[in-house]
Amino acid sequence: MDRDIVAEFNPKEEIFIKNPEELRRKILAIRADGKEKLNILSDYDSTLTRRFYKDQPADHSFNALEKAEIVGSEFVDACRKARAKYLPMELDPSLSKEEKQKHMDEWWSIVQSLIVRLGPTKTMIRRAVAMSRLYFRHKCPELLKTLGEAGLKLHVVSAGITGVVAESFDILQTQRGLNLDSTLVYVMTPEIHDAARDNAVIGFGKPTVTSANKHLCVDHKRYPEIHENTNAILMGDLIEDYLIVKNLKLKEVIGIGFLNVPGEYKAEALDKFTSALDIVIGHDGNLACALEVVKSIIGLPLDEEWLKEAKLTEVLKY
């Protein structure tokens, strides 16, 4: 892959913290419990990755596959038609949870049928990701490296295409010299492959993970490494992402949200985000804040210059 899969630093980011004292309290409580009781859970698309890059839309794990010269124009057109119908519903903060889940189930069913009909192989997926505009956020490699060295796992709770997500992490590992094999845990819709045809995708298993039902896919029984009475850092870009921990019995949860909604919904979404979450990153920002929160909790040296610029020294220092 010729280009860097990690985005450059975004100086336009804004950081909103409605209650710095409560965030400080959570950090101290989690730090006192020790890193052994810390879980990290994150959405993938538009959370670990950018929504826009250099004034153009970035790709997510679905449209990264939509390269007509690889998969054909019929597949691309059908996917774009479905997205034009359902994406506004996914981003609409006025829809009820029930309405949104119904629409997301419909969207995912359509896309899965299209993918099975296409039967993308591993080679096709690798070529598509290499051609895509999929970019990890600035400081994502450092965050993953820090988690790995601390023995912490990142549960990637995503409704995206598993093969595309895995391929992007493989590229990131190669470009940055990382070893993420013991760090990443994929909480995604299982894919069924045909090994005789270059691991072509021929079906999907259960559960089907959509952007509206992630909380139904994460519990202590499925993921026993997430113990009861432990703590978590949770990252996402939709308010529904913060239901991920709904069925987990946790003590403290630090919510970090990436506000990427269109301008027409921004004021309403910002109010909902800041009311529900500890930290909100605006303007498609970076992962530096998440990295510094992790470092503060596990006792690693902090980036003093970044803390000063972000006005978070008093919140994160130890």
PDB file of C-alpha atoms in Angstrom:
ATOM      1  CA  MET A   1       0.000   0.000   0.000  1.00  0.00           C
ATOM      2  CA  ASP A   2       1.594   3.254  -1.141  1.00  0.00           C
ATOM      3  CA  ARG A   3      -0.147   5.741   1.152  1.00  0.00           C
ATOM      4  CA  ASP A   4      -0.093   6.069   4.939  1.00  0.00           C
ATOM      5  CA  ILE A   5      -3.249   4.562   6.462  1.00  0.00           C
ATOM      6  CA  VAL A   6      -3.018   6.942   9.455  1.00  0.00           C
ATOM      7  CA  ALA A   7      -4.373  10.473   9.132  1.00  0.00           C
ATOM      8  CA  GLU A   8      -2.286  13.508   9.908  1.00  0.00           C
ATOM      9  CA  PHE A   9      -2.939  15.569  13.049  1.00  0.00           C
ATOM     10  CA  ASN A  10      -6.218  17.494  12.833  1.00  0.00           C
ATOM     11  CA  PRO A  11      -5.711  20.940  14.421  1.00  0.00           C
ATOM     12  CA  LYS A  12      -9.421  21.773  14.112  1.00  0.00           C
ATOM     13  CA  GLU A  13     -10.580  19.318  16.771  1.00  0.00           C
ATOM     14  CA  GLU A  14     -12.597  20.568  19.722  1.00  0.00           C
ATOM     15  CA  ILE A  15     -12.844  18.822  23.079  1.00  0.00           C
ATOM     16  CA  PHE A  16     -16.014  19.201  25.141  1.00  0.00           C
ATOM     17  CA  ILE A  17     -16.100  18.067  28.782  1.00  0.00           C
ATOM     18  CA  LYS A  18     -19.322  18.965  30.546  1.00  0.00           C
ATOM     19  CA  ASN A  19     -18.231  17.848  34.013  1.00  0.00           C
ATOM     20  CA  PRO A  20     -14.428  17.844  34.498  1.00  0.00           C
ATOM     21  CA  GLU A  21     -14.765  17.008  38.207  1.00  0.00           C
ATOM     22  CA  GLU A  22     -16.773  13.865  37.467  1.00  0.00           C
ATOM     23  CA  LEU A  23     -14.291  12.792  34.798  1.00  0.00           C
ATOM     24  CA  ARG A  24     -11.452  13.322  37.265  1.00  0.00           C
ATOM     25  CA  ARG A  25     -13.306  11.250  39.875  1.00  0.00           C
ATOM     26  CA  LYS A  26     -13.742   8.367  37.410  1.00  0.00           C
ATOM     27  CA  ILE A  27     -10.094   8.436  36.382  1.00  0.00           C
ATOM     28  CA  LEU A  28      -8.944   8.304  40.012  1.00  0.00           C
ATOM     29  CA  ALA A  29     -11.373   5.475  40.823  1.00  0.00           C
ATOM     30  CA  ILE A  30     -10.295   3.383  37.823  1.00  0.00           C
ATOM     31  CA  ARG A  31      -6.630   4.073  38.546  1.00  0.00           C
ATOM     32  CA  ALA A  32      -7.107   2.880  42.139  1.00  0.00           C
ATOM     33  CA  ASP A  33      -8.617  -0.387  40.876  1.00  0.00           C
ATOM     34  CA  GLY A  34      -5.595  -1.039  38.646  1.00  0.00           C
ATOM     35  CA  LYS A  35      -5.215  -1.714  34.936  1.00  0.00           C
ATOM     36  CA  GLU A  36      -6.145  -5.377  35.491  1.00  0.00           C
ATOM     37  CA  LYS A  37      -9.743  -4.184  35.895  1.00  0.00           C
ATOM     38  CA  LEU A  38      -9.771  -1.914  32.840  1.00  0.00           C
ATOM     39  CA  ASN A  39     -11.605  -2.840  29.629  1.00  0.00           C
ATOM     40  CA  ILE A  40     -11.423  -0.862  26.381  1.00  0.00           C
ATOM     41  CA  LEU A  41     -14.357  -1.079  23.954  1.00  0.00           C
ATOM     42  CA  SER A  42     -14.643   0.915  20.735  1.00  0.00           C
ATOM     43  CA  ASP A  43     -16.663   1.281  17.598  1.00  0.00           C
ATOM     44  CA  TYR A  44     -14.592   1.202  14.384  1.00  0.00           C
ATOM     45  CA  ASP A  45     -16.069   3.325  11.580  1.00  0.00           C
ATOM     46  CA  SER A  46     -15.795   7.077  12.255  1.00  0.00           C
ATOM     47  CA  THR A  47     -14.427   6.327  15.738  1.00  0.00           C
ATOM     48  CA  LEU A  48     -11.055   4.670  15.269  1.00  0.00           C
ATOM     49  CA  THR A  49     -11.180   5.978  11.694  1.00  0.00           C
ATOM     50  CA  ARG A  50     -11.825   9.442  10.265  1.00  0.00           C
ATOM     51  CA  ARG A  51     -15.199  10.505   8.842  1.00  0.00           C
ATOM     52  CA  PHE A  52     -13.606  13.135   6.589  1.00  0.00           C
ATOM     53  CA  TYR A  53     -10.041  13.721   5.510  1.00  0.00           C
ATOM     54  CA  LYS A  54      -8.520  16.700   3.708  1.00  0.00           C
ATOM     55  CA  ASP A  55     -11.960  18.210   3.024  1.00  0.00           C
ATOM     56  CA  GLN A  56     -13.342  15.064   1.424  1.00  0.00           C
ATOM     57  CA  PRO A  57     -15.368  12.174   2.851  1.00  0.00           C
ATOM     58  CA  ALA A  58     -13.183   9.322   4.084  1.00  0.00           C
ATOM     59  CA  ASP A  59     -14.225   5.736   3.485  1.00  0.00           C
ATOM     60  CA  HIS A  60     -15.701   3.433   6.089  1.00  0.00           C
ATOM     61  CA  SER A  61     -15.558  -0.346   6.068  1.00  0.00           C
ATOM     62  CA  PHE A  62     -18.611  -0.645   3.800  1.00  0.00           C
ATOM     63  CA  ASN A  63     -17.807   1.809   1.042  1.00  0.00           C
ATOM     64  CA  ALA A  64     -14.109   0.872   1.150  1.00  0.00           C
ATOM     65  CA  LEU A  65     -15.246  -2.223  -0.728  1.00  0.00           C
ATOM     66  CA  GLU A  66     -17.127  -0.170  -3.324  1.00  0.00           C
ATOM     67  CA  LYS A  67     -14.442   0.011  -6.003  1.00  0.00           C
ATOM     68  CA  ALA A  68     -16.132  -0.607  -9.357  1.00  0.00           C
ATOM     69  CA  GLU A  69     -12.940  -1.775 -11.063  1.00  0.00           C
ATOM     70  CA  ILE A  70     -12.716  -4.563  -8.472  1.00  0.00           C
ATOM     71  CA  VAL A  71     -16.318  -5.462  -7.558  1.00  0.00           C
ATOM     72  CA  GLY A  72     -18.276  -4.139 -10.552  1.00  0.00           C
ATOM     73  CA  SER A  73     -20.605  -1.168 -10.946  1.00  0.00           C
ATOM     74  CA  GLU A  74     -23.799  -3.121 -10.167  1.00  0.00           C
ATOM     75  CA  PHE A  75     -22.626  -3.884  -6.612  1.00  0.00           C
ATOM     76  CA  VAL A  76     -21.432  -0.301  -6.078  1.00  0.00           C
ATOM     77  CA  ASP A  77     -24.674   1.245  -7.347  1.00  0.00           C
ATOM     78  CA  ALA A  78     -26.848  -1.020  -5.187  1.00  0.00           C
ATOM     79  CA  CYS A  79     -24.808  -0.264  -2.047  1.00  0.00           C
ATOM     80  CA  ARG A  80     -24.929   3.478  -2.661  1.00  0.00           C
ATOM     81  CA  LYS A  81     -28.677   3.382  -3.251  1.00  0.00           C
ATOM     82  CA  ALA A  82     -29.196   1.631   0.096  1.00  0.00           C
ATOM     83  CA  ARG A  83     -26.871   4.052   1.881  1.00  0.00           C
ATOM     84  CA  ALA A  84     -28.656   7.091   0.438  1.00  0.00           C
ATOM     85  CA  LYS A  85     -31.882   5.777   1.937  1.00  0.00           C
ATOM     86  CA  TYR A  86     -30.701   4.555   5.343  1.00  0.00           C
ATOM     87  CA  LEU A  87     -27.703   6.705   6.343  1.00  0.00           C
ATOM     88  CA  PRO A  88     -29.873   9.756   7.155  1.00  0.00           C
ATOM     89  CA  MET A  89     -31.905   7.494   9.442  1.00  0.00           C
ATOM     90  CA  GLU A  90     -28.750   6.266  11.191  1.00  0.00           C
ATOM     91  CA  LEU A  91     -27.660   9.844  11.889  1.00  0.00           C
ATOM     92  CA  ASP A  92     -31.087  11.242  12.829  1.00  0.00           C
ATOM     93  CA  PRO A  93     -31.099  11.833  16.625  1.00  0.00           C
ATOM     94  CA  SER A  94     -34.896  12.329  16.613  1.00  0.00           C
ATOM     95  CA  LEU A  95     -35.678   8.688  15.781  1.00  0.00           C
ATOM     96  CA  SER A  96     -36.592   6.367  18.631  1.00  0.00           C
ATOM     97  CA  LYS A  97     -34.330   3.413  19.412  1.00  0.00           C
ATOM     98  CA  GLU A  98     -36.983   1.038  18.090  1.00  0.00           C
ATOM     99  CA  GLU A  99     -37.416   2.936  14.818  1.00  0.00           C
ATOM    100  CA  LYS A 100     -33.688   3.179  14.252  1.00  0.00           C
ATOM    101  CA  GLN A 101     -33.078  -0.508  14.987  1.00  0.00           C
ATOM    102  CA  LYS A 102     -35.795  -1.521  12.509  1.00  0.00           C
ATOM    103  CA  HIS A 103     -34.258   0.594   9.752  1.00  0.00           C
ATOM    104  CA  MET A 104     -30.714  -0.576  10.509  1.00  0.00           C
ATOM    105  CA  ASP A 105     -31.807  -4.227  10.401  1.00  0.00           C
ATOM    106  CA  GLU A 106     -33.273  -3.587   6.948  1.00  0.00           C
ATOM    107  CA  TRP A 107     -30.106  -1.858   5.729  1.00  0.00           C
ATOM    108  CA  TRP A 108     -27.752  -4.565   6.986  1.00  0.00           C
ATOM    109  CA  SER A 109     -29.920  -7.305   5.472  1.00  0.00           C
ATOM    110  CA  ILE A 110     -29.749  -5.621   2.067  1.00  0.00           C
ATOM    111  CA  VAL A 111     -25.984  -5.125   2.222  1.00  0.00           C
ATOM    112  CA  GLN A 112     -25.301  -8.656   3.419  1.00  0.00           C
ATOM    113  CA  SER A 113     -27.323 -10.069   0.525  1.00  0.00           C
ATOM    114  CA  LEU A 114     -25.327  -7.956  -1.902  1.00  0.00           C
ATOM    115  CA  ILE A 115     -22.015  -9.109  -0.400  1.00  0.00           C
ATOM    116  CA  VAL A 116     -22.987 -12.786  -0.507  1.00  0.00           C
ATOM    117  CA  ARG A 117     -24.043 -12.403  -4.143  1.00  0.00           C
ATOM    118  CA  LEU A 118     -20.677 -10.755  -4.907  1.00  0.00           C
ATOM    119  CA  GLY A 119     -18.573 -13.258  -2.905  1.00  0.00           C
ATOM    120  CA  PRO A 120     -15.553 -10.985  -2.380  1.00  0.00           C
ATOM    121  CA  THR A 121     -12.268 -12.853  -1.968  1.00  0.00           C
ATOM    122  CA  LYS A 122      -9.420 -11.941   0.351  1.00  0.00           C
ATOM    123  CA  THR A 123      -7.454 -10.607  -2.623  1.00  0.00           C
ATOM    124  CA  MET A 124     -10.364  -8.388  -3.696  1.00  0.00           C
ATOM    125  CA  ILE A 125     -10.732  -6.998  -0.188  1.00  0.00           C
ATOM    126  CA  ARG A 126      -6.987  -6.324   0.096  1.00  0.00           C
ATOM    127  CA  ARG A 127      -6.975  -4.443  -3.217  1.00  0.00           C
ATOM    128  CA  ALA A 128     -10.092  -2.456  -2.304  1.00  0.00           C
ATOM    129  CA  VAL A 129      -8.713  -1.335   1.059  1.00  0.00           C
ATOM    130  CA  ALA A 130      -5.417  -0.339  -0.576  1.00  0.00           C
ATOM    131  CA  MET A 131      -7.353   1.836  -3.058  1.00  0.00           C
ATOM    132  CA  SER A 132      -9.703   3.287  -0.467  1.00  0.00           C
ATOM    133  CA  ARG A 133      -9.753   6.535   1.500  1.00  0.00           C
ATOM    134  CA  LEU A 134      -9.914   4.699   4.817  1.00  0.00           C
ATOM    135  CA  TYR A 135      -7.755   6.451   7.448  1.00  0.00           C
ATOM    136  CA  PHE A 136      -7.178   5.690  11.122  1.00  0.00           C
ATOM    137  CA  ARG A 137      -7.270   8.749  13.367  1.00  0.00           C
ATOM    138  CA  HIS A 138      -4.056  10.481  14.379  1.00  0.00           C
ATOM    139  CA  LYS A 139      -2.515   8.776  17.445  1.00  0.00           C
ATOM    140  CA  CYS A 140      -4.327   5.477  16.799  1.00  0.00           C
ATOM    141  CA  PRO A 141      -1.032   3.530  16.429  1.00  0.00           C
ATOM    142  CA  GLU A 142       0.259   4.999  19.695  1.00  0.00           C
ATOM    143  CA  LEU A 143      -2.974   4.076  21.472  1.00  0.00           C
ATOM    144  CA  LEU A 144      -2.829   0.491  20.209  1.00  0.00           C
ATOM    145  CA  LYS A 145       0.861   0.183  21.091  1.00  0.00           C
ATOM    146  CA  THR A 146       0.198   1.493  24.607  1.00  0.00           C
ATOM    147  CA  LEU A 147      -2.659  -0.957  25.131  1.00  0.00           C
ATOM    148  CA  GLY A 148      -0.576  -3.881  23.868  1.00  0.00           C
ATOM    149  CA  GLU A 149       2.416  -3.089  26.052  1.00  0.00           C
ATOM    150  CA  ALA A 150       0.122  -2.763  29.077  1.00  0.00           C
ATOM    151  CA  GLY A 151      -1.490  -6.142  28.357  1.00  0.00           C
ATOM    152  CA  LEU A 152      -4.878  -4.539  27.657  1.00  0.00           C
ATOM    153  CA  LYS A 153      -7.267  -5.662  24.937  1.00  0.00           C
ATOM    154  CA  LEU A 154      -9.255  -3.472  22.565  1.00  0.00           C
ATOM    155  CA  HIS A 155     -12.708  -4.904  21.882  1.00  0.00           C
ATOM    156  CA  VAL A 156     -13.661  -3.578  18.443  1.00  0.00           C
ATOM    157  CA  VAL A 157     -17.465  -3.575  18.556  1.00  0.00           C
ATOM    158  CA  SER A 158     -18.387  -2.842  14.958  1.00  0.00           C
ATOM    159  CA  ALA A 159     -21.234  -3.248  12.509  1.00  0.00           C
ATOM    160  CA  GLY A 160     -18.740  -2.987   9.650  1.00  0.00           C
ATOM    161  CA  ILE A 161     -17.435  -5.578   7.217  1.00  0.00           C
ATOM    162  CA  THR A 162     -15.145  -7.860   9.207  1.00  0.00           C
ATOM    163  CA  GLY A 163     -12.765  -8.633   6.350  1.00  0.00           C
ATOM    164  CA  VAL A 164     -12.238  -4.944   5.566  1.00  0.00           C
ATOM    165  CA  VAL A 165     -11.684  -4.037   9.219  1.00  0.00           C
ATOM    166  CA  ALA A 166      -9.189  -6.886   9.710  1.00  0.00           C
ATOM    167  CA  GLU A 167      -7.321  -5.964   6.516  1.00  0.00           C
ATOM    168  CA  SER A 168      -7.005  -2.330   7.608  1.00  0.00           C
ATOM    169  CA  PHE A 169      -5.483  -3.408  10.922  1.00  0.00           C
ATOM    170  CA  ASP A 170      -3.095  -5.720   9.053  1.00  0.00           C
ATOM    171  CA  ILE A 171      -1.923  -2.754   6.966  1.00  0.00           C
ATOM    172  CA  LEU A 172      -1.552  -0.636  10.106  1.00  0.00           C
ATOM    173  CA  GLN A 173       0.559  -3.345  11.752  1.00  0.00           C
ATOM    174  CA  THR A 174       2.840  -3.554   8.728  1.00  0.00           C
ATOM    175  CA  GLN A 175       3.264   0.201   8.339  1.00  0.00           C
ATOM    176  CA  ARG A 176       3.893   0.874  12.044  1.00  0.00           C
ATOM    177  CA  GLY A 177       5.691  -2.337  13.049  1.00  0.00           C
ATOM    178  CA  LEU A 178       2.990  -3.310  15.535  1.00  0.00           C
ATOM    179  CA  ASN A 179       1.893  -6.734  16.754  1.00  0.00           C
ATOM    180  CA  LEU A 180      -1.822  -6.577  17.480  1.00  0.00           C
ATOM    181  CA  ASP A 181      -2.589 -10.299  17.555  1.00  0.00           C
ATOM    182  CA  SER A 182      -3.081 -10.351  21.331  1.00  0.00           C
ATOM    183  CA  THR A 183      -4.558  -6.842  21.535  1.00  0.00           C
ATOM    184  CA  LEU A 184      -7.568  -6.865  19.193  1.00  0.00           C
ATOM    185  CA  VAL A 185     -10.827  -8.681  19.897  1.00  0.00           C
ATOM    186  CA  TYR A 186     -13.398  -8.414  17.094  1.00  0.00           C
ATOM    187  CA  VAL A 187     -17.028  -8.135  18.201  1.00  0.00           C
ATOM    188  CA  MET A 188     -18.581  -8.219  14.739  1.00  0.00           C
ATOM    189  CA  THR A 189     -20.961 -10.190  12.538  1.00  0.00           C
ATOM    190  CA  PRO A 190     -19.165 -13.496  11.785  1.00  0.00           C
ATOM    191  CA  GLU A 191     -18.336 -14.105   8.140  1.00  0.00           C
ATOM    192  CA  ILE A 192     -18.514 -17.539   6.501  1.00  0.00           C
ATOM    193  CA  HIS A 193     -15.683 -18.138   4.024  1.00  0.00           C
ATOM    194  CA  ASP A 194     -14.877 -20.615   1.289  1.00  0.00           C
ATOM    195  CA  ALA A 195     -11.200 -21.456   1.835  1.00  0.00           C
ATOM    196  CA  ALA A 196     -11.010 -23.109  -1.589  1.00  0.00           C
ATOM    197  CA  ARG A 197     -11.870 -19.781  -3.274  1.00  0.00           C
ATOM    198  CA  ASP A 198      -9.340 -17.434  -1.633  1.00  0.00           C
ATOM    199  CA  ASN A 199     -11.526 -17.145   1.478  1.00  0.00           C
ATOM    200  CA  ALA A 200     -14.475 -15.735  -0.478  1.00  0.00           C
ATOM    201  CA  VAL A 201     -17.335 -14.493   1.711  1.00  0.00           C
ATOM    202  CA  ILE A 202     -20.279 -16.837   1.124  1.00  0.00           C
ATOM    203  CA  GLY A 203     -22.463 -16.035   4.108  1.00  0.00           C
ATOM    204  CA  PHE A 204     -22.825 -14.454   7.532  1.00  0.00           C
ATOM    205  CA  GLY A 205     -23.297 -15.991  10.943  1.00  0.00           C
ATOM    206  CA  LYS A 206     -25.192 -14.729  13.962  1.00  0.00           C
ATOM    207  CA  PRO A 207     -25.595 -12.380  15.649  1.00  0.00           C
ATOM    208  CA  THR A 208     -25.903  -9.678  13.005  1.00  0.00           C
ATOM    209  CA  VAL A 209     -24.275  -6.617  14.557  1.00  0.00           C
ATOM    210  CA  THR A 210     -25.801  -3.312  13.417  1.00  0.00           C
ATOM    211  CA  SER A 211     -25.175   0.220  14.610  1.00  0.00           C
ATOM    212  CA  ALA A 212     -28.368   0.028  16.673  1.00  0.00           C
ATOM    213  CA  ASN A 213     -28.087  -3.341  18.455  1.00  0.00           C
ATOM    214  CA  LYS A 214     -24.503  -3.641  19.688  1.00  0.00           C
ATOM    215  CA  HIS A 215     -25.658  -3.947  23.300  1.00  0.00           C
ATOM    216  CA  LEU A 216     -27.301  -7.275  22.406  1.00  0.00           C
ATOM    217  CA  CYS A 217     -23.948  -8.669  21.250  1.00  0.00           C
ATOM    218  CA  VAL A 218     -21.734  -7.866  24.259  1.00  0.00           C
ATOM    219  CA  ASP A 219     -22.169  -9.615  27.586  1.00  0.00           C
ATOM    220  CA  HIS A 220     -20.051 -11.381  30.198  1.00  0.00           C
ATOM    221  CA  LYS A 221     -20.964 -14.845  28.889  1.00  0.00           C
ATOM    222  CA  ARG A 222     -19.809 -14.186  25.314  1.00  0.00           C
ATOM    223  CA  TYR A 223     -16.703 -12.285  26.460  1.00  0.00           C
ATOM    224  CA  PRO A 224     -15.688 -13.714  29.846  1.00  0.00           C
ATOM    225  CA  GLU A 225     -12.467 -11.658  29.842  1.00  0.00           C
ATOM    226  CA  ILE A 226     -14.713  -8.655  30.582  1.00  0.00           C
ATOM    227  CA  HIS A 227     -15.259  -9.475  34.241  1.00  0.00           C
ATOM    228  CA  GLU A 228     -18.086  -8.168  36.386  1.00  0.00           C
ATOM    229  CA  ASN A 229     -17.347  -5.234  38.699  1.00  0.00           C
ATOM    230  CA  THR A 230     -14.557  -3.936  36.468  1.00  0.00           C
ATOM    231  CA  ASN A 231     -14.228  -0.615  34.633  1.00  0.00           C
ATOM    232  CA  ALA A 232     -14.267   0.485  31.011  1.00  0.00           C
ATOM    233  CA  ILE A 233     -13.372   3.154  28.502  1.00  0.00           C
ATOM    234  CA  LEU A 234     -15.989   3.206  25.740  1.00  0.00           C
ATOM    235  CA  MET A 235     -15.613   5.035  22.413  1.00  0.00           C
ATOM    236  CA  GLY A 236     -18.092   5.619  19.589  1.00  0.00           C
ATOM    237  CA  ASP A 237     -19.567   8.134  17.169  1.00  0.00           C
ATOM    238  CA  LEU A 238     -23.285   7.423  17.597  1.00  0.00           C
ATOM    239  CA  ILE A 239     -25.267   7.783  20.793  1.00  0.00           C
ATOM    240  CA  GLU A 240     -26.303   4.128  20.310  1.00  0.00           C
ATOM    241  CA  ASP A 241     -22.665   3.096  20.745  1.00  0.00           C
ATOM    242  CA  TYR A 242     -22.937   3.941  24.427  1.00  0.00           C
ATOM    243  CA  LEU A 243     -25.516   1.225  24.930  1.00  0.00           C
ATOM    244  CA  ILE A 244     -22.751  -1.323  24.236  1.00  0.00           C
ATOM    245  CA  VAL A 245     -22.167  -1.750  27.968  1.00  0.00           C
ATOM    246  CA  LYS A 246     -25.884  -1.968  28.797  1.00  0.00           C
ATOM    247  CA  ASN A 247     -25.703  -5.687  29.614  1.00  0.00           C
ATOM    248  CA  LEU A 248     -22.348  -5.499  31.407  1.00  0.00           C
ATOM    249  CA  LYS A 249     -22.085  -5.158  35.180  1.00  0.00           C
ATOM    250  CA  LEU A 250     -19.393  -2.489  35.383  1.00  0.00           C
ATOM    251  CA  LYS A 251     -18.336  -0.059  38.101  1.00  0.00           C
ATOM    252  CA  GLU A 252     -17.062   2.994  36.224  1.00  0.00           C
ATOM    253  CA  VAL A 253     -17.368   3.798  32.503  1.00  0.00           C
ATOM    254  CA  ILE A 254     -15.626   6.705  30.781  1.00  0.00           C
ATOM    255  CA  GLY A 255     -17.488   7.551  27.565  1.00  0.00           C
ATOM    256  CA  ILE A 256     -15.598   9.231  24.718  1.00  0.00           C
ATOM    257  CA  GLY A 257     -17.643  10.340  21.719  1.00  0.00           C
ATOM    258  CA  PHE A 258     -16.674  11.541  18.256  1.00  0.00           C
ATOM    259  CA  LEU A 259     -19.240  14.029  17.003  1.00  0.00           C
ATOM    260  CA  ASN A 260     -19.395  13.579  13.225  1.00  0.00           C
ATOM    261  CA  VAL A 261     -23.073  14.325  12.484  1.00  0.00           C
ATOM    262  CA  PRO A 262     -24.131  16.754   9.706  1.00  0.00           C
ATOM    263  CA  GLY A 263     -24.591  20.419  10.542  1.00  0.00           C
ATOM    264  CA  GLU A 264     -28.388  20.203  10.613  1.00  0.00           C
ATOM    265  CA  TYR A 265     -28.239  17.785  13.565  1.00  0.00           C
ATOM    266  CA  LYS A 266     -25.105  19.068  15.288  1.00  0.00           C
ATOM    267  CA  ALA A 267     -26.646  21.242  18.030  1.00  0.00           C
ATOM    268  CA  GLU A 268     -29.086  18.531  19.087  1.00  0.00           C
ATOM    269  CA  ALA A 269     -26.455  15.806  18.895  1.00  0.00           C
ATOM    270  CA  LEU A 270     -23.898  17.860  20.852  1.00  0.00           C
ATOM    271  CA  ASP A 271     -26.421  18.376  23.635  1.00  0.00           C
ATOM    272  CA  LYS A 272     -27.168  14.620  23.758  1.00  0.00           C
ATOM    273  CA  PHE A 273     -23.487  13.684  23.577  1.00  0.00           C
ATOM    274  CA  THR A 274     -22.319  16.042  26.311  1.00  0.00           C
ATOM    275  CA  SER A 275     -25.222  14.980  28.548  1.00  0.00           C
ATOM    276  CA  ALA A 276     -24.423  11.274  28.179  1.00  0.00           C
ATOM    277  CA  LEU A 277     -20.632  11.203  27.755  1.00  0.00           C
ATOM    278  CA  ASP A 278     -17.587  12.336  29.681  1.00  0.00           C
ATOM    279  CA  ILE A 279     -15.590  13.559  26.667  1.00  0.00           C
ATOM    280  CA  VAL A 280     -16.827  14.662  23.243  1.00  0.00           C
ATOM    281  CA  ILE A 281     -14.364  15.177  20.376  1.00  0.00           C
ATOM    282  CA  GLY A 282     -15.680  17.544  17.735  1.00  0.00           C
ATOM    283  CA  HIS A 283     -14.597  18.393  14.184  1.00  0.00           C
ATOM    284  CA  ASP A 284     -13.514  14.827  13.394  1.00  0.00           C
ATOM    285  CA  GLY A 285     -10.602  15.069  15.821  1.00  0.00           C
ATOM    286  CA  ASN A 286      -7.756  12.864  16.947  1.00  0.00           C
ATOM    287  CA  LEU A 287      -7.246   9.955  19.360  1.00  0.00           C
ATOM    288  CA  ALA A 288      -4.757  11.873  21.503  1.00  0.00           C
ATOM    289  CA  CYS A 289      -7.329  12.475  24.237  1.00  0.00           C
ATOM    290  CA  ALA A 290      -8.180   8.777  24.519  1.00  0.00           C
ATOM    291  CA  LEU A 291      -4.472   7.957  24.585  1.00  0.00           C
ATOM    292  CA  GLU A 292      -3.784  10.421  27.397  1.00  0.00           C
ATOM    293  CA  VAL A 293      -6.741   9.125  29.436  1.00  0.00           C
ATOM    294  CA  VAL A 294      -5.359   5.582  29.173  1.00  0.00           C
ATOM    295  CA  LYS A 295      -1.864   6.750  30.096  1.00  0.00           C
ATOM    296  CA  SER A 296      -3.193   8.689  33.081  1.00  0.00           C
ATOM    297  CA  ILE A 297      -5.061   5.626  34.357  1.00  0.00           C
ATOM    298  CA  ILE A 298      -2.181   3.159  34.000  1.00  0.00           C
ATOM    299  CA  GLY A 299       0.492   5.582  35.198  1.00  0.00           C
ATOM    300  CA  LEU A 300       2.525   6.349  32.074  1.00  0.00           C
ATOM    301  CA  PRO A 301       4.175   9.754  31.421  1.00  0.00           C
ATOM    302  CA  LEU A 302       1.708  12.202  29.917  1.00  0.00           C
ATOM    303  CA  ASP A 303       2.183  14.555  26.977  1.00  0.00           C
ATOM    304  CA  GLU A 304       2.458  17.775  28.980  1.00  0.00           C
ATOM    305  CA  GLU A 305       2.428  20.011  25.903  1.00  0.00           C
ATOM    306  CA  TRP A 306      -0.777  18.410  24.595  1.00  0.00           C
ATOM    307  CA  LEU A 307      -2.419  18.599  28.043  1.00  0.00           C
ATOM    308  CA  LYS A 308      -1.639  22.303  28.290  1.00  0.00           C
ATOM    309  CA  GLU A 309      -2.945  23.017  24.796  1.00  0.00           C
ATOM    310  CA  ALA A 310      -6.134  21.018  25.479  1.00  0.00           C
ATOM    311  CA  LYS A 311      -6.529  22.595  28.945  1.00  0.00           C
ATOM    312  CA  LEU A 312      -6.763  19.135  30.540  1.00  0.00           C
ATOM    313  CA  THR A 313      -3.747  19.171  32.847  1.00  0.00           C
ATOM    314  CA  GLU A 314      -5.833  19.377  36.032  1.00  0.00           C
ATOM    315  CA  VAL A 315      -8.159  16.612  34.889  1.00  0.00           C
ATOM    316  CA  LEU A 316      -5.614  14.010  33.745  1.00  0.00           C
ATOM    317  CA  LYS A 317      -2.497  14.646  35.833  1.00  0.00           C
ATOM    318  CA  TYR A 318      -1.581  12.186  38.584  1.00  0.00           C
TER     319      TYR A 318
END
